[in-house]
mmCIF file of C-alpha atoms and ligand atoms in Angstrom:
data_model
loop_
_atom_site.group_PDB
_atom_site.id
_atom_site.type_symbol
_atom_site.label_atom_id
_atom_site.label_comp_id
_atom_site.label_asym_id
_atom_site.label_seq_id
_atom_site.Cartn_x
_atom_site.Cartn_y
_atom_site.Cartn_z
ATOM 1 C CA MET A 678 37.934 -15.485 132.829
ATOM 2 C CA SER A 679 37.259 -12.679 135.336
ATOM 3 C CA THR A 680 35.745 -9.259 134.756
ATOM 4 C CA GLU A 681 36.946 -6.015 136.302
ATOM 5 C CA GLN A 682 34.646 -3.087 136.810
ATOM 6 C CA ASN A 683 35.965 -0.878 139.644
ATOM 7 C CA ASN A 684 39.374 0.252 140.800
ATOM 8 C CA THR A 685 39.227 3.664 139.122
ATOM 9 C CA GLU A 686 40.624 5.727 142.019
ATOM 10 C CA LEU A 687 44.320 4.643 141.953
ATOM 11 C CA THR A 688 46.911 7.312 141.242
ATOM 12 C CA PHE A 689 49.805 6.656 138.878
ATOM 13 C CA ALA A 690 52.254 6.537 141.812
ATOM 14 C CA GLU A 691 50.060 4.015 143.643
ATOM 15 C CA THR A 692 50.093 1.795 140.607
ATOM 16 C CA GLY A 693 53.787 1.287 141.270
ATOM 17 C CA PHE A 694 55.507 2.732 138.214
ATOM 18 C CA ALA A 695 59.245 3.266 138.300
ATOM 19 C CA GLU A 696 60.517 6.824 138.610
ATOM 20 C CA PRO A 697 61.444 7.402 134.924
ATOM 21 C CA ILE A 698 57.981 6.321 133.793
ATOM 22 C CA LEU A 699 56.174 8.365 136.426
ATOM 23 C CA LYS A 700 58.238 11.409 135.475
ATOM 24 C CA ALA A 701 57.160 11.084 131.800
ATOM 25 C CA VAL A 702 53.528 10.582 132.794
ATOM 26 C CA LEU A 703 53.503 13.681 134.960
ATOM 27 C CA GLU A 704 55.193 15.627 132.212
ATOM 28 C CA GLN A 705 52.169 14.790 130.031
ATOM 29 C CA GLY A 706 49.998 16.518 132.603
ATOM 30 C CA TYR A 707 48.013 13.365 133.479
ATOM 31 C CA THR A 708 46.823 13.698 137.042
ATOM 32 C CA LYS A 709 44.995 10.406 137.467
ATOM 33 C CA PRO A 710 44.507 7.259 135.441
ATOM 34 C CA THR A 711 41.441 7.041 133.219
ATOM 35 C CA PRO A 712 39.068 4.135 134.032
ATOM 36 C CA ILE A 713 40.581 1.768 131.426
ATOM 37 C CA GLN A 714 44.026 2.601 132.755
ATOM 38 C CA ALA A 715 43.109 2.102 136.401
ATOM 39 C CA GLN A 716 41.525 -1.229 135.597
ATOM 40 C CA ALA A 717 44.039 -2.640 133.110
ATOM 41 C CA MET A 718 47.402 -1.436 134.351
ATOM 42 C CA PRO A 719 47.673 -3.529 137.579
ATOM 43 C CA HIS A 720 46.797 -6.712 135.656
ATOM 44 C CA VAL A 721 49.213 -5.974 132.850
ATOM 45 C CA MET A 722 51.946 -5.240 135.371
ATOM 46 C CA GLN A 723 51.252 -8.617 137.059
ATOM 47 C CA GLY A 724 51.828 -10.326 133.725
ATOM 48 C CA ARG A 725 48.175 -11.336 133.157
ATOM 49 C CA ASP A 726 46.653 -11.558 129.709
ATOM 50 C CA VAL A 727 44.036 -8.867 129.256
ATOM 51 C CA MET A 728 41.133 -8.459 126.855
ATOM 52 C CA GLY A 729 40.037 -4.839 126.897
ATOM 53 C CA ALA A 730 37.075 -3.087 125.339
ATOM 54 C CA ALA A 731 37.322 0.665 125.552
ATOM 55 C CA GLN A 732 35.672 3.632 123.874
ATOM 56 C CA THR A 733 37.786 5.668 121.516
ATOM 57 C CA GLY A 734 39.664 8.394 123.363
ATOM 58 C CA THR A 735 39.572 6.631 126.724
ATOM 59 C CA GLY A 736 43.358 6.603 127.150
ATOM 60 C CA LYS A 737 43.763 2.979 126.146
ATOM 61 C CA THR A 738 47.198 3.505 124.590
ATOM 62 C CA ALA A 739 48.715 4.513 127.896
ATOM 63 C CA ALA A 740 46.774 1.710 129.543
ATOM 64 C CA PHE A 741 48.943 -0.809 127.805
ATOM 65 C CA VAL A 742 52.141 1.135 126.926
ATOM 66 C CA LEU A 743 52.904 2.274 130.470
ATOM 67 C CA PRO A 744 52.741 -1.142 132.131
ATOM 68 C CA ILE A 745 54.647 -2.742 129.242
ATOM 69 C CA LEU A 746 57.430 -0.253 129.754
ATOM 70 C CA GLN A 747 57.371 -1.076 133.453
ATOM 71 C CA ASN A 748 57.552 -4.835 132.733
ATOM 72 C CA ILE A 749 60.492 -4.612 130.333
ATOM 73 C CA LEU A 750 62.350 -1.903 132.260
ATOM 74 C CA PRO A 751 64.487 -4.381 134.290
ATOM 75 C CA MET A 752 65.887 -5.681 130.991
ATOM 76 C CA ALA A 753 66.683 -2.230 129.527
ATOM 77 C CA SER A 754 70.292 -1.586 128.830
ATOM 78 C CA ASN A 755 72.424 1.322 127.669
ATOM 79 C CA SER A 756 74.775 -1.021 125.841
ATOM 80 C CA ALA A 757 75.459 -0.102 122.223
ATOM 81 C CA SER A 758 75.323 -3.748 121.159
ATOM 82 C CA PRO A 759 72.186 -4.585 119.122
ATOM 83 C CA ALA A 760 72.179 -8.034 120.733
ATOM 84 C CA ARG A 761 71.342 -6.378 124.044
ATOM 85 C CA HIS A 762 68.250 -4.816 122.519
ATOM 86 C CA PRO A 763 65.994 -7.613 121.203
ATOM 87 C CA ILE A 764 62.342 -6.918 120.479
ATOM 88 C CA ARG A 765 60.665 -7.694 123.816
ATOM 89 C CA ALA A 766 57.248 -6.124 123.278
ATOM 90 C CA LEU A 767 55.362 -5.969 119.945
ATOM 91 C CA VAL A 768 52.298 -3.813 119.334
ATOM 92 C CA LEU A 769 50.341 -4.628 116.181
ATOM 93 C CA THR A 770 47.893 -2.040 114.837
ATOM 94 C CA PRO A 771 45.631 -2.125 111.768
ATOM 95 C CA THR A 772 46.565 1.230 110.231
ATOM 96 C CA ARG A 773 49.654 3.285 109.638
ATOM 97 C CA GLU A 774 48.072 6.264 111.353
ATOM 98 C CA LEU A 775 47.362 4.317 114.528
ATOM 99 C CA ALA A 776 50.859 2.809 114.517
ATOM 100 C CA ASP A 777 52.358 6.286 114.217
ATOM 101 C CA GLN A 778 50.170 7.591 116.999
ATOM 102 C CA VAL A 779 50.826 4.768 119.445
ATOM 103 C CA ALA A 780 54.542 5.249 118.720
ATOM 104 C CA ASP A 781 54.248 8.993 119.365
ATOM 105 C CA ASN A 782 52.875 8.226 122.820
ATOM 106 C CA ALA A 783 55.403 5.432 123.457
ATOM 107 C CA PHE A 784 58.303 7.743 122.651
ATOM 108 C CA LYS A 785 56.990 10.269 125.170
ATOM 109 C CA TYR A 786 56.429 7.665 127.910
ATOM 110 C CA ALA A 787 59.774 5.939 127.390
ATOM 111 C CA LYS A 788 61.927 9.033 127.073
ATOM 112 C CA TYR A 789 63.537 8.819 130.556
ATOM 113 C CA THR A 790 64.247 5.054 130.235
ATOM 114 C CA ASP A 791 66.834 3.157 128.213
ATOM 115 C CA ILE A 792 64.051 1.337 126.392
ATOM 116 C CA ARG A 793 64.321 1.821 122.658
ATOM 117 C CA THR A 794 61.066 2.282 120.721
ATOM 118 C CA ALA A 795 60.524 2.122 116.946
ATOM 119 C CA VAL A 796 57.597 2.050 114.552
ATOM 120 C CA VAL A 797 57.387 0.338 111.188
ATOM 121 C CA PHE A 798 54.515 0.632 108.689
ATOM 122 C CA GLY A 799 54.061 0.351 104.957
ATOM 123 C CA GLY A 800 53.843 3.122 102.335
ATOM 124 C CA VAL A 801 57.247 4.575 103.278
ATOM 125 C CA ASP A 802 60.792 3.539 102.418
ATOM 126 C CA MET A 803 62.057 0.516 104.351
ATOM 127 C CA SER A 804 65.695 1.555 104.674
ATOM 128 C CA ALA A 805 65.363 3.909 107.641
ATOM 129 C CA GLN A 806 63.250 1.281 109.427
ATOM 130 C CA THR A 807 65.849 -1.389 108.655
ATOM 131 C CA THR A 808 68.661 0.735 110.159
ATOM 132 C CA LEU A 809 66.617 1.223 113.324
ATOM 133 C CA LEU A 810 65.727 -2.465 113.644
ATOM 134 C CA ARG A 811 69.325 -3.515 113.054
ATOM 135 C CA SER A 812 70.550 -1.276 115.841
ATOM 136 C CA GLY A 813 68.143 -2.955 118.283
ATOM 137 C CA VAL A 814 64.660 -2.038 119.605
ATOM 138 C CA GLU A 815 62.836 -3.311 122.690
ATOM 139 C CA LEU A 816 59.363 -1.935 121.982
ATOM 140 C CA LEU A 817 58.235 -2.279 118.365
ATOM 141 C CA ILE A 818 54.962 -0.862 117.026
ATOM 142 C CA ALA A 819 54.066 -2.238 113.591
ATOM 143 C CA THR A 820 51.390 -2.865 111.002
ATOM 144 C CA PRO A 821 51.262 -6.577 110.114
ATOM 145 C CA GLY A 822 52.206 -6.357 106.420
ATOM 146 C CA ARG A 823 55.357 -4.290 106.819
ATOM 147 C CA LEU A 824 56.442 -6.312 109.853
ATOM 148 C CA LEU A 825 56.267 -9.464 107.710
ATOM 149 C CA ASP A 826 58.401 -7.742 105.069
ATOM 150 C CA HIS A 827 61.043 -7.084 107.728
ATOM 151 C CA ILE A 828 60.786 -10.630 108.956
ATOM 152 C CA THR A 829 61.332 -11.974 105.446
ATOM 153 C CA GLN A 830 64.344 -9.688 105.093
ATOM 154 C CA LYS A 831 65.592 -10.900 108.469
ATOM 155 C CA THR A 832 65.678 -7.398 109.891
ATOM 156 C CA ALA A 833 63.095 -8.251 112.545
ATOM 157 C CA ASN A 834 63.335 -11.271 114.831
ATOM 158 C CA LEU A 835 60.478 -12.086 117.164
ATOM 159 C CA SER A 836 62.080 -14.972 119.055
ATOM 160 C CA GLN A 837 62.526 -12.917 122.206
ATOM 161 C CA VAL A 838 59.133 -11.195 122.306
ATOM 162 C CA GLN A 839 57.588 -11.531 125.732
ATOM 163 C CA ILE A 840 54.582 -9.247 125.347
ATOM 164 C CA LEU A 841 52.260 -9.070 122.371
ATOM 165 C CA ILE A 842 49.591 -6.402 122.019
ATOM 166 C CA LEU A 843 46.847 -6.567 119.399
ATOM 167 C CA ASP A 844 45.457 -3.001 119.216
ATOM 168 C CA GLU A 845 42.093 -2.453 117.534
ATOM 169 C CA ALA A 846 41.934 -6.176 116.937
ATOM 170 C CA ASP A 847 38.376 -5.928 115.503
ATOM 171 C CA ARG A 848 39.619 -3.574 112.846
ATOM 172 C CA MET A 849 42.548 -5.899 112.009
ATOM 173 C CA LEU A 850 40.097 -8.707 111.407
ATOM 174 C CA ASP A 851 37.811 -6.422 109.347
ATOM 175 C CA MET A 852 40.791 -5.523 107.182
ATOM 176 C CA GLY A 853 41.611 -9.181 106.511
ATOM 177 C CA PHE A 854 44.790 -9.337 108.615
ATOM 178 C CA LEU A 855 43.963 -12.681 110.225
ATOM 179 C CA PRO A 856 46.435 -14.763 108.129
ATOM 180 C CA ASP A 857 49.166 -12.187 108.750
ATOM 181 C CA LEU A 858 48.431 -12.203 112.463
ATOM 182 C CA GLN A 859 48.552 -15.991 112.572
ATOM 183 C CA ARG A 860 51.908 -16.008 110.809
ATOM 184 C CA ILE A 861 53.358 -13.350 113.096
ATOM 185 C CA ILE A 862 52.071 -15.012 116.265
ATOM 186 C CA SER A 863 53.531 -18.328 115.164
ATOM 187 C CA LEU A 864 56.987 -16.680 115.313
ATOM 188 C CA ILE A 865 56.529 -15.451 118.899
ATOM 189 C CA PRO A 866 57.275 -17.717 121.837
ATOM 190 C CA ALA A 867 54.127 -19.361 123.248
ATOM 191 C CA GLN A 868 55.291 -18.405 126.722
ATOM 192 C CA ARG A 869 54.312 -14.758 126.552
ATOM 193 C CA GLN A 870 51.841 -12.177 127.798
ATOM 194 C CA THR A 871 49.143 -11.229 125.305
ATOM 195 C CA LEU A 872 46.890 -8.134 125.452
ATOM 196 C CA LEU A 873 44.002 -7.626 123.075
ATOM 197 C CA PHE A 874 42.132 -4.337 122.687
ATOM 198 C CA SER A 875 39.036 -4.013 120.593
ATOM 199 C CA ALA A 876 36.080 -1.606 120.303
ATOM 200 C CA THR A 877 33.700 -4.530 120.556
ATOM 201 C CA PHE A 878 33.857 -8.194 121.592
ATOM 202 C CA SER A 879 32.319 -9.726 118.482
ATOM 203 C CA PRO A 880 32.206 -13.556 118.189
ATOM 204 C CA GLU A 881 35.254 -13.364 115.871
ATOM 205 C CA ILE A 882 37.205 -11.424 118.478
ATOM 206 C CA LYS A 883 36.225 -13.910 121.165
ATOM 207 C CA LYS A 884 37.468 -16.689 118.922
ATOM 208 C CA LEU A 885 40.779 -14.877 118.383
ATOM 209 C CA ALA A 886 41.126 -14.419 122.132
ATOM 210 C CA GLN A 887 40.402 -18.089 122.774
ATOM 211 C CA SER A 888 43.165 -19.036 120.339
ATOM 212 C CA TYR A 889 45.844 -16.711 121.570
ATOM 213 C CA LEU A 890 45.118 -15.487 125.118
ATOM 214 C CA CYS A 891 45.541 -17.472 128.270
ATOM 215 C CA ASP A 892 42.961 -17.009 131.031
ATOM 216 C CA PRO A 893 42.553 -13.301 130.254
ATOM 217 C CA VAL A 894 41.113 -10.679 132.582
ATOM 218 C CA THR A 895 38.253 -9.008 130.689
ATOM 219 C CA ILE A 896 37.866 -5.250 131.085
ATOM 220 C CA GLU A 897 34.986 -3.340 129.552
ATOM 221 C CA VAL A 898 34.663 0.361 130.095
ATOM 222 C CA ALA A 899 32.505 1.006 127.072
ATOM 223 C CA ARG A 900 28.954 0.348 126.074
ATOM 224 C CA GLN A 901 29.145 -1.478 122.774
ATOM 225 C CA ASN A 902 28.857 0.832 119.750
ATOM 226 C CA ALA A 903 28.092 3.819 121.952
ATOM 227 C CA ALA A 904 29.554 7.227 121.196
ATOM 228 C CA ALA A 905 31.666 8.694 124.026
ATOM 229 C CA ASP A 906 29.465 10.328 126.699
ATOM 230 C CA THR A 907 31.429 13.516 126.382
ATOM 231 C CA VAL A 908 30.309 13.968 122.755
ATOM 232 C CA ARG A 909 27.100 15.955 122.107
ATOM 233 C CA GLN A 910 25.323 14.621 119.026
ATOM 234 C CA VAL A 911 23.775 17.241 116.755
ATOM 235 C CA ILE A 912 21.830 16.458 113.591
ATOM 236 C CA HIS A 913 21.257 19.023 110.858
ATOM 237 C CA MET A 914 18.679 18.050 108.244
ATOM 238 C CA VAL A 915 20.263 19.331 104.985
ATOM 239 C CA PRO A 916 19.562 18.377 101.363
ATOM 240 C CA SER A 917 22.646 16.940 99.517
ATOM 241 C CA GLU A 918 23.208 19.937 97.313
ATOM 242 C CA ARG A 919 23.432 22.286 100.313
ATOM 243 C CA LYS A 920 25.849 20.199 102.398
ATOM 244 C CA LYS A 921 29.038 21.995 101.303
ATOM 245 C CA ASP A 922 27.478 25.345 102.224
ATOM 246 C CA ALA A 923 26.348 23.883 105.518
ATOM 247 C CA VAL A 924 29.941 22.877 106.363
ATOM 248 C CA VAL A 925 31.196 26.376 105.570
ATOM 249 C CA LYS A 926 28.355 27.885 107.641
ATOM 250 C CA VAL A 927 29.134 25.731 110.660
ATOM 251 C CA LEU A 928 32.839 26.624 110.485
ATOM 252 C CA ASN A 929 32.208 30.322 110.017
ATOM 253 C CA SER A 930 29.686 30.532 112.811
ATOM 254 C CA ARG A 931 32.310 29.083 115.131
ATOM 255 C CA ILE A 932 34.720 31.825 114.211
ATOM 256 C CA GLN A 933 32.064 34.455 114.838
ATOM 257 C CA GLN A 934 31.631 32.994 118.310
ATOM 258 C CA GLY A 935 35.413 33.176 118.881
ATOM 259 C CA LEU A 936 35.706 29.366 118.917
ATOM 260 C CA SER A 937 38.228 27.176 117.114
ATOM 261 C CA ARG A 938 37.223 26.287 113.581
ATOM 262 C CA GLN A 939 39.471 23.235 113.554
ATOM 263 C CA ALA A 940 37.337 20.275 112.575
ATOM 264 C CA ILE A 941 37.504 16.917 110.909
ATOM 265 C CA VAL A 942 34.874 16.473 108.209
ATOM 266 C CA PHE A 943 34.164 12.876 107.274
ATOM 267 C CA THR A 944 32.993 11.833 103.850
ATOM 268 C CA ASN A 945 32.090 8.388 102.534
ATOM 269 C CA SER A 946 34.056 8.509 99.278
ATOM 270 C CA ARG A 947 37.574 9.421 98.190
ATOM 271 C CA ILE A 948 36.290 11.609 95.400
ATOM 272 C CA GLY A 949 33.882 13.401 97.708
ATOM 273 C CA CYS A 950 36.713 13.902 100.149
ATOM 274 C CA SER A 951 39.035 15.602 97.639
ATOM 275 C CA LYS A 952 36.195 17.665 96.156
ATOM 276 C CA LEU A 953 35.115 19.010 99.499
ATOM 277 C CA ALA A 954 38.676 19.932 100.533
ATOM 278 C CA SER A 955 39.089 21.880 97.242
ATOM 279 C CA ALA A 956 35.700 23.598 97.716
ATOM 280 C CA LEU A 957 36.611 24.638 101.257
ATOM 281 C CA GLU A 958 39.918 26.016 100.032
ATOM 282 C CA ARG A 959 38.021 28.095 97.469
ATOM 283 C CA SER A 960 35.877 29.441 100.323
ATOM 284 C CA GLY A 961 39.035 30.606 102.109
ATOM 285 C CA ILE A 962 39.221 27.759 104.630
ATOM 286 C CA LYS A 963 42.570 25.988 104.878
ATOM 287 C CA ALA A 964 41.734 22.359 104.283
ATOM 288 C CA GLY A 965 43.447 19.117 103.343
ATOM 289 C CA ALA A 966 42.120 15.698 102.332
ATOM 290 C CA ILE A 967 43.332 12.319 103.538
ATOM 291 C CA HIS A 968 42.037 9.113 102.031
ATOM 292 C CA GLY A 969 43.294 5.808 100.655
ATOM 293 C CA ASP A 970 44.556 7.242 97.370
ATOM 294 C CA LYS A 971 47.020 9.556 99.076
ATOM 295 C CA SER A 972 50.565 8.332 99.668
ATOM 296 C CA GLN A 973 51.688 7.757 103.191
ATOM 297 C CA ILE A 974 54.029 10.760 103.063
ATOM 298 C CA GLU A 975 51.154 13.013 101.857
ATOM 299 C CA ARG A 976 48.865 11.714 104.596
ATOM 300 C CA MET A 977 51.470 12.309 107.262
ATOM 301 C CA GLN A 978 52.212 15.851 106.032
ATOM 302 C CA ILE A 979 48.553 16.780 105.989
ATOM 303 C CA LEU A 980 47.960 15.291 109.431
ATOM 304 C CA GLU A 981 50.932 17.172 110.763
ATOM 305 C CA SER A 982 49.653 20.477 109.339
ATOM 306 C CA PHE A 983 46.316 19.844 110.949
ATOM 307 C CA LYS A 984 47.819 18.828 114.292
ATOM 308 C CA ASN A 985 50.109 21.873 114.429
ATOM 309 C CA GLY A 986 47.187 24.163 113.609
ATOM 310 C CA SER A 987 48.358 25.467 110.249
ATOM 311 C CA MET A 988 45.380 23.763 108.631
ATOM 312 C CA ASP A 989 41.785 24.314 109.821
ATOM 313 C CA VAL A 990 39.949 21.412 108.358
ATOM 314 C CA LEU A 991 40.894 17.843 107.731
ATOM 315 C CA VAL A 992 38.555 16.139 105.292
ATOM 316 C CA ALA A 993 38.848 12.381 105.676
ATOM 317 C CA THR A 994 37.399 9.064 104.705
ATOM 318 C CA ASP A 995 37.257 6.284 107.290
ATOM 319 C CA VAL A 996 40.952 5.656 106.806
ATOM 320 C CA ALA A 997 41.440 8.384 109.361
ATOM 321 C CA ALA A 998 38.454 7.552 111.561
ATOM 322 C CA ARG A 999 40.100 5.050 113.837
ATOM 323 C CA GLY A 1000 42.775 5.815 116.329
ATOM 324 C CA LEU A 1001 43.403 9.374 115.138
ATOM 325 C CA ASP A 1002 44.066 11.632 118.119
ATOM 326 C CA VAL A 1003 44.144 15.406 117.772
ATOM 327 C CA GLY A 1004 44.397 17.028 121.140
ATOM 328 C CA GLY A 1005 41.596 19.522 121.944
ATOM 329 C CA LEU A 1006 39.547 18.822 118.788
ATOM 330 C CA THR A 1007 36.114 20.134 119.651
ATOM 331 C CA HIS A 1008 34.074 18.987 116.721
ATOM 332 C CA VAL A 1009 33.586 16.491 113.984
ATOM 333 C CA ILE A 1010 31.255 16.931 111.000
ATOM 334 C CA HIS A 1011 29.736 13.992 109.163
ATOM 335 C CA MET A 1012 29.185 15.128 105.571
ATOM 336 C CA ASN A 1013 27.513 11.776 104.885
ATOM 337 C CA ILE A 1014 26.287 9.077 107.181
ATOM 338 C CA PRO A 1015 28.200 5.787 106.836
ATOM 339 C CA ASP A 1016 26.147 2.673 106.284
ATOM 340 C CA GLU A 1017 27.415 1.040 109.455
ATOM 341 C CA LEU A 1018 26.820 2.621 112.792
ATOM 342 C CA PRO A 1019 30.214 1.637 114.310
ATOM 343 C CA PHE A 1020 31.913 3.839 111.689
ATOM 344 C CA TYR A 1021 29.763 6.779 112.780
ATOM 345 C CA THR A 1022 30.703 6.135 116.371
ATOM 346 C CA HIS A 1023 34.393 5.916 115.665
ATOM 347 C CA ARG A 1024 34.268 9.112 113.582
ATOM 348 C CA SER A 1025 32.504 10.912 116.443
ATOM 349 C CA GLY A 1026 35.073 9.558 118.848
ATOM 350 C CA ARG A 1027 37.777 11.795 117.298
ATOM 351 C CA THR A 1028 36.352 14.503 119.537
ATOM 352 C CA GLY A 1029 35.427 14.481 123.211
ATOM 353 C CA ARG A 1030 38.629 12.614 124.026
ATOM 354 C CA ALA A 1031 40.086 12.092 127.464
ATOM 355 C CA GLY A 1032 37.074 13.646 129.170
ATOM 356 C CA GLU A 1033 36.972 16.856 127.103
ATOM 357 C CA LYS A 1034 33.701 18.031 125.631
ATOM 358 C CA GLY A 1035 33.060 17.555 121.918
ATOM 359 C CA VAL A 1036 30.334 18.030 119.360
ATOM 360 C CA SER A 1037 29.518 15.636 116.562
ATOM 361 C CA ILE A 1038 27.456 17.284 113.788
ATOM 362 C CA ALA A 1039 25.787 15.021 111.269
ATOM 363 C CA LEU A 1040 24.499 16.501 108.017
ATOM 364 C CA VAL A 1041 21.557 14.264 107.215
ATOM 365 C CA THR A 1042 19.248 14.032 104.228
ATOM 366 C CA ASN A 1043 15.747 12.650 104.536
ATOM 367 C CA ARG A 1044 16.983 9.553 102.734
ATOM 368 C CA ASP A 1045 19.624 8.608 105.251
ATOM 369 C CA ALA A 1046 17.968 9.755 108.493
ATOM 370 C CA TYR A 1047 17.053 6.167 109.283
ATOM 371 C CA LYS A 1048 20.714 5.219 109.587
ATOM 372 C CA ILE A 1049 21.221 7.229 112.738
ATOM 373 C CA ARG A 1050 17.875 6.819 114.384
ATOM 374 C CA ASN A 1051 19.553 4.905 117.212
ATOM 375 C CA ILE A 1052 21.941 7.717 118.100
ATOM 376 C CA VAL A 1053 20.427 9.138 121.227
ATOM 377 C CA PRO A 1054 19.793 11.772 122.396
ATOM 378 C CA PRO A 1055 20.435 13.898 119.266
ATOM 379 C CA ILE A 1056 19.625 17.578 118.917
ATOM 380 C CA VAL A 1057 17.864 17.915 115.578
ATOM 381 C CA THR A 1058 17.840 21.257 113.758
ATOM 382 C CA GLY A 1059 17.027 22.711 110.348
ATOM 383 C CA LYS A 1060 15.099 21.406 107.404
HETATM 384 P P1 AMP B 152 43.824 7.168 123.480
HETATM 385 O O1 AMP B 152 42.436 6.656 123.844
HETATM 386 O O2 AMP B 152 44.900 6.247 123.978
HETATM 387 O O3 AMP B 152 43.915 7.547 122.040
HETATM 388 O O4 AMP B 152 44.021 8.522 124.337
HETATM 389 C C1 AMP B 152 43.310 9.674 124.123
HETATM 390 C C2 AMP B 152 43.981 10.925 124.693
HETATM 391 O O5 AMP B 152 43.968 10.881 126.111
HETATM 392 C C3 AMP B 152 45.435 11.083 124.303
HETATM 393 O O6 AMP B 152 45.592 12.435 123.848
HETATM 394 C C4 AMP B 152 46.210 10.922 125.589
HETATM 395 O O7 AMP B 152 47.379 11.747 125.612
HETATM 396 C C5 AMP B 152 45.222 11.358 126.650
HETATM 397 N N1 AMP B 152 45.352 10.663 127.953
HETATM 398 C C6 AMP B 152 45.742 9.391 128.134
HETATM 399 N N2 AMP B 152 45.767 9.106 129.476
HETATM 400 C C7 AMP B 152 45.375 10.219 130.132
HETATM 401 C C8 AMP B 152 45.190 10.556 131.507
HETATM 402 N N3 AMP B 152 45.396 9.672 132.460
HETATM 403 N N4 AMP B 152 44.816 11.805 131.799
HETATM 404 C C9 AMP B 152 44.612 12.720 130.825
HETATM 405 N N5 AMP B 152 44.736 12.464 129.508
HETATM 406 C C10 AMP B 152 45.142 11.237 129.121
#
C-alpha cells in the first residue's frame, strides 16, 4: 500500500483527459484540480485501486467521476442497442440525496460523450428507472437497497462492471449496508478496479478495504474529523428557549448587512425540524424542512426550491448532512449540537466548499457546551 501526498499542481489538460471530458470540466469553470483530484485522478486513470479520505466539499466526486469517464470512454458507443450499453461503472452511495448529487455532477461531466449515466434510489417509483436501465447505461449511481430490487427484477445486470466505487463507505457501514454491499459485490467480476471513499479510515473501513480492494493507493487530504479549514466556527451561548429567536436574529442581521440569508439549520430531531421550519415561516422567512419522515418526492422538491433560491432556509436533520452540495452556501446554523462530533463536522462541511469561505454557527446551551470543546478555534459570543 502506498500513500500519496503531493502532486497538487497538475492542470486538467496535463492529467490527460479526452477532449469531450475536458470541455465539460472547463464549462463548469474549474481552473485547476483540487488536491484530492490532483492526487487521485492519475491513479484512477491508470486502473489502480484507490482508498481516499477527503474532507466534505473537497471535490471528491469529480476526483472519481472524471477518471472513470475517461477509462470507459473507449467503450462508449452511440448504438441504440441496449446490449452495447452494459453497466461498466457502478457508484454506490449511502443516501438518496448523495446519489442524486453525484448523478447531477456525472451528467454534467459526461454530456459531451456517448456515455450514458443513470441514477436509481428508493422512495420513488421504479418504472422510470426500469425503462432507463433496460435501454442501457454505462455509468450507474445507486443506493444499495434499490439496486438490489432492480437486480431481483433482472433490470440491472452487474456482470460487465469493471469499476466499482464505494462513496462515503463509512456512512454505508454506519447505516447497516454491509450485507447489501457484500451481495452486490459478489455479483461483480473479481477482475475489476475498486475505489473507496470515506471521511475516515476506521478499523471497519480498513477491513472492508482489505476484503475488496487490491493493493490500493491511499490518499488522505483531510485531518480526521476536522472541519474544513475554510469554515469559520462561531459559537453563540443561547438558552434553549431563545434558540428560535436566535436563528431569526442571525438571518435578519445578514439581510441588514446586505448578505445572503440562505442557510441550512440543523436540528437533532424530526419534530424539532418541522417545528422550526413552521416557526420561521411565521416570522416571514421562507423555510422548508427535510427529515426522514418526508417522502423522497417532498425532500427533492424542497431541496430544489432551496437550491434555486426560492427558499431561504432549509431546516434539516442529519439525513441531509452528508453529501449535500449547495453552491455558494455561506453559512450553516446548528440549532442543537449532535452527540457525535463527526456529525457536527459533516454538517459544518455543507458550507466552505471548494475553497469558498463559510461560517458555521453553533447555538450552544451550557449543558451541551462540552460536546464541542474540541472544535478549535471557535469564536464564542453571547450569554
Ligand atoms: P464535492 O466534494 O465532490 O461535493 O464537491 C464540492 C463542490 O466543488 C462541487 O460544487 C463541485 O462542483 C466543486 N468542484 C469540484 N471540483 C472543482 C474544481 N476543480 N474547481 C472548483 N470547484 C470544484
